[in-house]
PDB file of C-alpha atoms in Angstrom:
ATOM      1  CA  MET A 251     -37.510  18.902 -13.326  1.00 47.00           C
ATOM      2  CA  LYS A 252     -35.785  17.486 -16.404  1.00 50.00           C
ATOM      3  CA  ARG A 253     -32.475  19.144 -15.415  1.00 50.00           C
ATOM      4  CA  PHE A 254     -32.757  17.763 -11.885  1.00 40.00           C
ATOM      5  CA  PHE A 255     -33.356  14.232 -13.195  1.00 40.00           C
ATOM      6  CA  THR A 256     -30.363  14.521 -15.561  1.00 41.00           C
ATOM      7  CA  LEU A 257     -28.189  15.748 -12.683  1.00 37.00           C
ATOM      8  CA  VAL A 258     -29.259  12.838 -10.446  1.00 37.00           C
ATOM      9  CA  LEU A 259     -28.484  10.320 -13.210  1.00 36.00           C
ATOM     10  CA  THR A 260     -25.065  11.870 -13.840  1.00 40.00           C
ATOM     11  CA  VAL A 261     -24.104  11.877 -10.142  1.00 38.00           C
ATOM     12  CA  THR A 262     -25.299   8.279  -9.773  1.00 40.00           C
ATOM     13  CA  ALA A 263     -23.294   7.128 -12.805  1.00 40.00           C
ATOM     14  CA  VAL A 264     -20.119   8.843 -11.583  1.00 41.00           C
ATOM     15  CA  THR A 265     -20.561   7.371  -8.088  1.00 42.00           C
ATOM     16  CA  LEU A 266     -21.055   3.833  -9.428  1.00 44.00           C
ATOM     17  CA  ALA A 267     -18.076   4.130 -11.785  1.00 52.00           C
ATOM     18  CA  ALA A 268     -15.734   5.271  -9.021  1.00 64.00           C
ATOM     19  CA  GLY A 269     -15.710   1.939  -7.154  1.00 89.00           C
ATOM     20  CA  THR A 270     -15.337   1.297  -3.453  1.00 94.00           C
ATOM     21  CA  ASP A 271     -11.987   2.165  -1.904  1.00 95.00           C
ATOM     22  CA  LEU A 272     -10.735  -0.632   0.369  1.00 96.00           C
ATOM     23  CA  ARG A 273      -9.231   0.724   3.599  1.00 93.00           C
ATOM     24  CA  ILE A 274      -5.965  -1.215   3.852  1.00 95.00           C
ATOM     25  CA  ASP A 275      -3.443   1.262   5.346  1.00 94.00           C
ATOM     26  CA  GLY A 276      -1.242   0.979   2.269  1.00 93.00           C
ATOM     27  CA  LYS A 277       0.869   3.899   3.498  1.00 94.00           C
ATOM     28  CA  PHE A 278       1.689   1.976   6.696  1.00 95.00           C
ATOM     29  CA  ARG A 279       0.670   4.708   9.129  1.00 94.00           C
ATOM     30  CA  ASN A 280      -0.381   2.243  11.867  1.00 94.00           C
ATOM     31  CA  ILE A 281       2.709   0.570  13.341  1.00 94.00           C
ATOM     32  CA  ALA A 282       2.976  -1.852  16.269  1.00 92.00           C
ATOM     33  CA  ASN A 283       6.258  -3.470  17.341  1.00 89.00           C
ATOM     34  CA  GLY A 284       7.976  -2.098  14.242  1.00 89.00           C
ATOM     35  CA  LEU A 285       5.534  -3.723  11.789  1.00 92.00           C
ATOM     36  CA  PRO A 286       2.313  -2.561  10.133  1.00 95.00           C
ATOM     37  CA  SER A 287      -0.566  -3.354  12.497  1.00 94.00           C
ATOM     38  CA  ASP A 288      -3.157  -3.774   9.711  1.00 96.00           C
ATOM     39  CA  TRP A 289      -1.139  -6.448   7.892  1.00 97.00           C
ATOM     40  CA  SER A 290      -0.058  -9.996   8.787  1.00 96.00           C
ATOM     41  CA  ILE A 291       3.500 -10.910   7.790  1.00 96.00           C
ATOM     42  CA  SER A 292       4.327 -14.546   6.941  1.00 94.00           C
ATOM     43  CA  ALA A 293       7.849 -14.198   8.336  1.00 90.00           C
ATOM     44  CA  PRO A 294       7.983 -11.167  10.689  1.00 80.00           C
ATOM     45  CA  GLY A 295      11.801 -11.216  10.869  1.00 84.00           C
ATOM     46  CA  ALA A 296      11.898 -10.710   7.103  1.00 94.00           C
ATOM     47  CA  ALA A 297       9.877  -7.473   7.152  1.00 96.00           C
ATOM     48  CA  ARG A 298      10.614  -3.947   8.288  1.00 95.00           C
ATOM     49  CA  ILE A 299       9.293  -0.431   7.901  1.00 96.00           C
ATOM     50  CA  VAL A 300      11.537   1.840   5.818  1.00 96.00           C
ATOM     51  CA  GLY A 301      11.248   5.300   4.300  1.00 92.00           C
ATOM     52  CA  GLY A 302       8.801   5.585   1.423  1.00 91.00           C
ATOM     53  CA  GLU A 303       8.939   7.401  -1.887  1.00 88.00           C
ATOM     54  CA  GLU A 304       7.657  10.680  -0.432  1.00 89.00           C
ATOM     55  CA  TRP A 305       9.251  12.771   2.308  1.00 88.00           C
ATOM     56  CA  PHE A 306       8.374  11.368   5.772  1.00 87.00           C
ATOM     57  CA  SER A 307       6.355   8.490   4.296  1.00 91.00           C
ATOM     58  CA  ARG A 308       6.592   4.824   5.267  1.00 96.00           C
ATOM     59  CA  ALA A 309       6.957   1.705   3.162  1.00 97.00           C
ATOM     60  CA  LEU A 310       7.139  -2.027   3.865  1.00 97.00           C
ATOM     61  CA  GLN A 311      10.288  -3.896   2.900  1.00 97.00           C
ATOM     62  CA  LEU A 312      10.084  -7.689   2.526  1.00 97.00           C
ATOM     63  CA  THR A 313      13.261  -9.793   2.290  1.00 97.00           C
ATOM     64  CA  ALA A 314      12.717 -13.333   1.050  1.00 96.00           C
ATOM     65  CA  ASN A 315      15.747 -15.584   1.339  1.00 92.00           C
ATOM     66  CA  THR A 316      14.731 -19.205   0.803  1.00 89.00           C
ATOM     67  CA  GLY A 317      10.935 -18.901   0.562  1.00 92.00           C
ATOM     68  CA  ALA A 318       8.457 -16.222  -0.458  1.00 95.00           C
ATOM     69  CA  VAL A 319       7.522 -13.644   2.177  1.00 96.00           C
ATOM     70  CA  ILE A 320       4.029 -12.203   2.046  1.00 97.00           C
ATOM     71  CA  ALA A 321       2.043  -9.486   3.770  1.00 97.00           C
ATOM     72  CA  THR A 322      -1.724 -10.009   3.940  1.00 97.00           C
ATOM     73  CA  THR A 323      -4.393  -7.559   5.045  1.00 97.00           C
ATOM     74  CA  LYS A 324      -5.797  -8.545   8.432  1.00 97.00           C
ATOM     75  CA  ASN A 325      -9.243  -7.314   7.438  1.00 96.00           C
ATOM     76  CA  SER A 326     -11.281  -9.145   4.839  1.00 97.00           C
ATOM     77  CA  PHE A 327     -13.665  -7.455   2.429  1.00 98.00           C
ATOM     78  CA  PRO A 328     -17.007  -8.886   1.284  1.00 97.00           C
ATOM     79  CA  VAL A 329     -17.403  -9.465  -2.470  1.00 97.00           C
ATOM     80  CA  THR A 330     -20.058 -10.523  -4.926  1.00 96.00           C
ATOM     81  CA  ILE A 331     -19.760 -12.275  -8.247  1.00 95.00           C
ATOM     82  CA  TYR A 332     -20.180  -8.853  -9.891  1.00 96.00           C
ATOM     83  CA  ASP A 333     -17.069  -7.294  -8.331  1.00 98.00           C
ATOM     84  CA  THR A 334     -13.635  -6.698  -9.796  1.00 98.00           C
ATOM     85  CA  VAL A 335     -10.721  -6.193  -7.402  1.00 98.00           C
ATOM     86  CA  GLU A 336      -8.101  -3.673  -8.501  1.00 98.00           C
ATOM     87  CA  MET A 337      -4.833  -3.359  -6.604  1.00 98.00           C
ATOM     88  CA  GLU A 338      -1.712  -1.299  -7.149  1.00 98.00           C
ATOM     89  CA  ALA A 339       1.526  -0.473  -5.371  1.00 98.00           C
ATOM     90  CA  GLU A 340       4.790   1.337  -5.879  1.00 97.00           C
ATOM     91  CA  ILE A 341       7.721  -1.123  -5.710  1.00 98.00           C
ATOM     92  CA  LYS A 342      11.503  -0.961  -5.719  1.00 98.00           C
ATOM     93  CA  GLY A 343      14.370  -3.242  -4.764  1.00 98.00           C
ATOM     94  CA  SER A 344      15.742  -6.393  -6.322  1.00 98.00           C
ATOM     95  CA  GLY A 345      14.109  -9.611  -7.440  1.00 97.00           C
ATOM     96  CA  THR A 346      10.437 -10.354  -7.994  1.00 98.00           C
ATOM     97  CA  ALA A 347       7.430  -8.635  -6.407  1.00 98.00           C
ATOM     98  CA  PHE A 348       3.847  -9.788  -6.667  1.00 98.00           C
ATOM     99  CA  LEU A 349       0.296  -8.832  -5.754  1.00 98.00           C
ATOM    100  CA  ALA A 350      -2.371 -11.447  -5.052  1.00 98.00           C
ATOM    101  CA  VAL A 351      -5.918 -11.899  -3.785  1.00 98.00           C
ATOM    102  CA  GLU A 352      -6.981 -14.505  -1.227  1.00 98.00           C
ATOM    103  CA  LEU A 353     -10.487 -15.814  -1.881  1.00 98.00           C
ATOM    104  CA  LEU A 354     -12.332 -16.634   1.355  1.00 98.00           C
ATOM    105  CA  ASP A 355     -15.474 -18.540   2.245  1.00 97.00           C
ATOM    106  CA  ALA A 356     -18.116 -17.143   4.613  1.00 96.00           C
ATOM    107  CA  ASN A 357     -16.114 -18.412   7.633  1.00 97.00           C
ATOM    108  CA  GLY A 358     -12.852 -16.751   6.531  1.00 96.00           C
ATOM    109  CA  LYS A 359     -11.220 -19.980   5.309  1.00 97.00           C
ATOM    110  CA  VAL A 360      -8.868 -19.484   2.351  1.00 97.00           C
ATOM    111  CA  LEU A 361     -10.319 -21.158  -0.743  1.00 98.00           C
ATOM    112  CA  ALA A 362      -7.625 -20.070  -3.216  1.00 98.00           C
ATOM    113  CA  VAL A 363      -4.928 -17.453  -3.776  1.00 97.00           C
ATOM    114  CA  LYS A 364      -4.868 -15.758  -7.170  1.00 98.00           C
ATOM    115  CA  ARG A 365      -1.765 -13.841  -8.234  1.00 98.00           C
ATOM    116  CA  ILE A 366      -2.832 -10.728 -10.132  1.00 98.00           C
ATOM    117  CA  ALA A 367       0.480  -8.978 -10.903  1.00 98.00           C
ATOM    118  CA  THR A 368       4.183  -9.859 -10.966  1.00 98.00           C
ATOM    119  CA  ALA A 369       7.152  -7.640 -11.813  1.00 98.00           C
ATOM    120  CA  THR A 370      10.891  -7.328 -11.356  1.00 98.00           C
ATOM    121  CA  ALA A 371      11.742  -4.641  -8.830  1.00 98.00           C
ATOM    122  CA  THR A 372      14.209  -1.939  -9.871  1.00 97.00           C
ATOM    123  CA  ALA A 373      16.390   0.595  -8.046  1.00 96.00           C
ATOM    124  CA  GLY A 374      13.701   3.289  -8.319  1.00 95.00           C
ATOM    125  CA  PHE A 375      10.019   3.059  -7.512  1.00 96.00           C
ATOM    126  CA  ARG A 376       7.742   1.794 -10.283  1.00 97.00           C
ATOM    127  CA  ASP A 377       4.058   0.881 -10.545  1.00 97.00           C
ATOM    128  CA  LEU A 378       2.752  -2.639 -10.090  1.00 98.00           C
ATOM    129  CA  LYS A 379      -0.953  -3.046 -10.930  1.00 98.00           C
ATOM    130  CA  GLY A 380      -3.331  -5.943 -11.252  1.00 98.00           C
ATOM    131  CA  SER A 381      -6.992  -6.866 -11.177  1.00 98.00           C
ATOM    132  CA  LEU A 382      -9.201  -9.902 -10.671  1.00 98.00           C
ATOM    133  CA  ARG A 383     -12.810 -10.357 -11.742  1.00 98.00           C
ATOM    134  CA  ILE A 384     -14.567 -12.347  -9.048  1.00 97.00           C
ATOM    135  CA  ARG A 385     -16.798 -13.954 -11.692  1.00 96.00           C
ATOM    136  CA  ASP A 386     -13.636 -15.602 -13.106  1.00 97.00           C
ATOM    137  CA  CYS A 387     -13.365 -17.402  -9.759  1.00 96.00           C
ATOM    138  CA  ALA A 388     -17.024 -18.458  -9.567  1.00 94.00           C
ATOM    139  CA  GLN A 389     -16.064 -22.111  -8.978  1.00 97.00           C
ATOM    140  CA  TYR A 390     -14.848 -21.103  -5.493  1.00 96.00           C
ATOM    141  CA  ALA A 391     -17.970 -19.058  -4.618  1.00 96.00           C
ATOM    142  CA  PRO A 392     -15.947 -16.561  -2.539  1.00 98.00           C
ATOM    143  CA  ALA A 393     -17.748 -14.503   0.085  1.00 98.00           C
ATOM    144  CA  ALA A 394     -14.807 -12.214   0.859  1.00 98.00           C
ATOM    145  CA  ILE A 395     -11.204 -11.418  -0.044  1.00 98.00           C
ATOM    146  CA  ARG A 396      -7.949 -10.386   1.605  1.00 98.00           C
ATOM    147  CA  LEU A 397      -5.166  -8.613  -0.268  1.00 98.00           C
ATOM    148  CA  VAL A 398      -1.583  -9.823  -0.506  1.00 98.00           C
ATOM    149  CA  CYS A 399       1.759  -8.324  -1.502  1.00 98.00           C
ATOM    150  CA  GLY A 400       4.878 -10.427  -1.570  1.00 97.00           C
ATOM    151  CA  ALA A 401       8.510 -10.980  -2.467  1.00 97.00           C
ATOM    152  CA  ALA A 402       9.620 -14.147  -4.261  1.00 97.00           C
ATOM    153  CA  PRO A 403      12.574 -16.213  -2.966  1.00 96.00           C
ATOM    154  CA  GLY A 404      15.877 -14.366  -3.327  1.00 96.00           C
ATOM    155  CA  SER A 405      14.179 -10.940  -3.465  1.00 97.00           C
ATOM    156  CA  THR A 406      14.184  -7.789  -1.367  1.00 97.00           C
ATOM    157  CA  VAL A 407      11.239  -5.599  -2.313  1.00 98.00           C
ATOM    158  CA  THR A 408       9.891  -2.368  -0.838  1.00 98.00           C
ATOM    159  CA  PHE A 409       6.144  -1.747  -1.189  1.00 98.00           C
ATOM    160  CA  ASP A 410       4.828   1.812  -0.921  1.00 97.00           C
ATOM    161  CA  ASP A 411       1.401   3.390  -1.333  1.00 96.00           C
ATOM    162  CA  ILE A 412      -0.594   0.176  -1.767  1.00 97.00           C
ATOM    163  CA  ASP A 413      -4.122   0.935  -2.875  1.00 97.00           C
ATOM    164  CA  ALA A 414      -7.121  -1.249  -3.720  1.00 98.00           C
ATOM    165  CA  GLU A 415     -10.731  -0.894  -4.722  1.00 98.00           C
ATOM    166  CA  LEU A 416     -13.757  -2.964  -5.673  1.00 97.00           C
ATOM    167  CA  ASP A 417     -15.527  -2.068  -8.896  1.00 97.00           C
ATOM    168  CA  ARG A 418     -18.984  -3.389  -9.713  1.00 92.00           C
ATOM    169  CA  ASP A 419     -19.263  -4.918 -13.215  1.00 83.00           C
TER     170      ASP A 419
END
């Protein structure tokens, strides 16, 4: 009985530590009209699907001329004050890439946008990672989030293998 109890505690601890994977189609498998169907693009003419880092994979290229171009998940994800959002992507190109989190109220209205990572894109793919503790945004009392990737003005950035999860503090 003691071994069983120890096993249950171990499995529970590992499960809680793993976090909740957010289903965001960060490999851009779902395409409609040449754009990712699970993402909203701020300037559709400035986005296109290109080859990714791996053979036969897809990536999203954003070209921002005069203003930033962003891609936002169409789905929102409920959060609590105890959650931490972790997001990462592979990036390449030229100029500045960023990851951000939109904080939403219970009706889906955007309360604030928090940038969580910024980097200069290079000729080869590199990691871009960031996180946001929801408790650090308690003044907004967010009920949900949407995830954002973007290219700053004057940048052309390719995003591949975007991944995100919620961890409970």
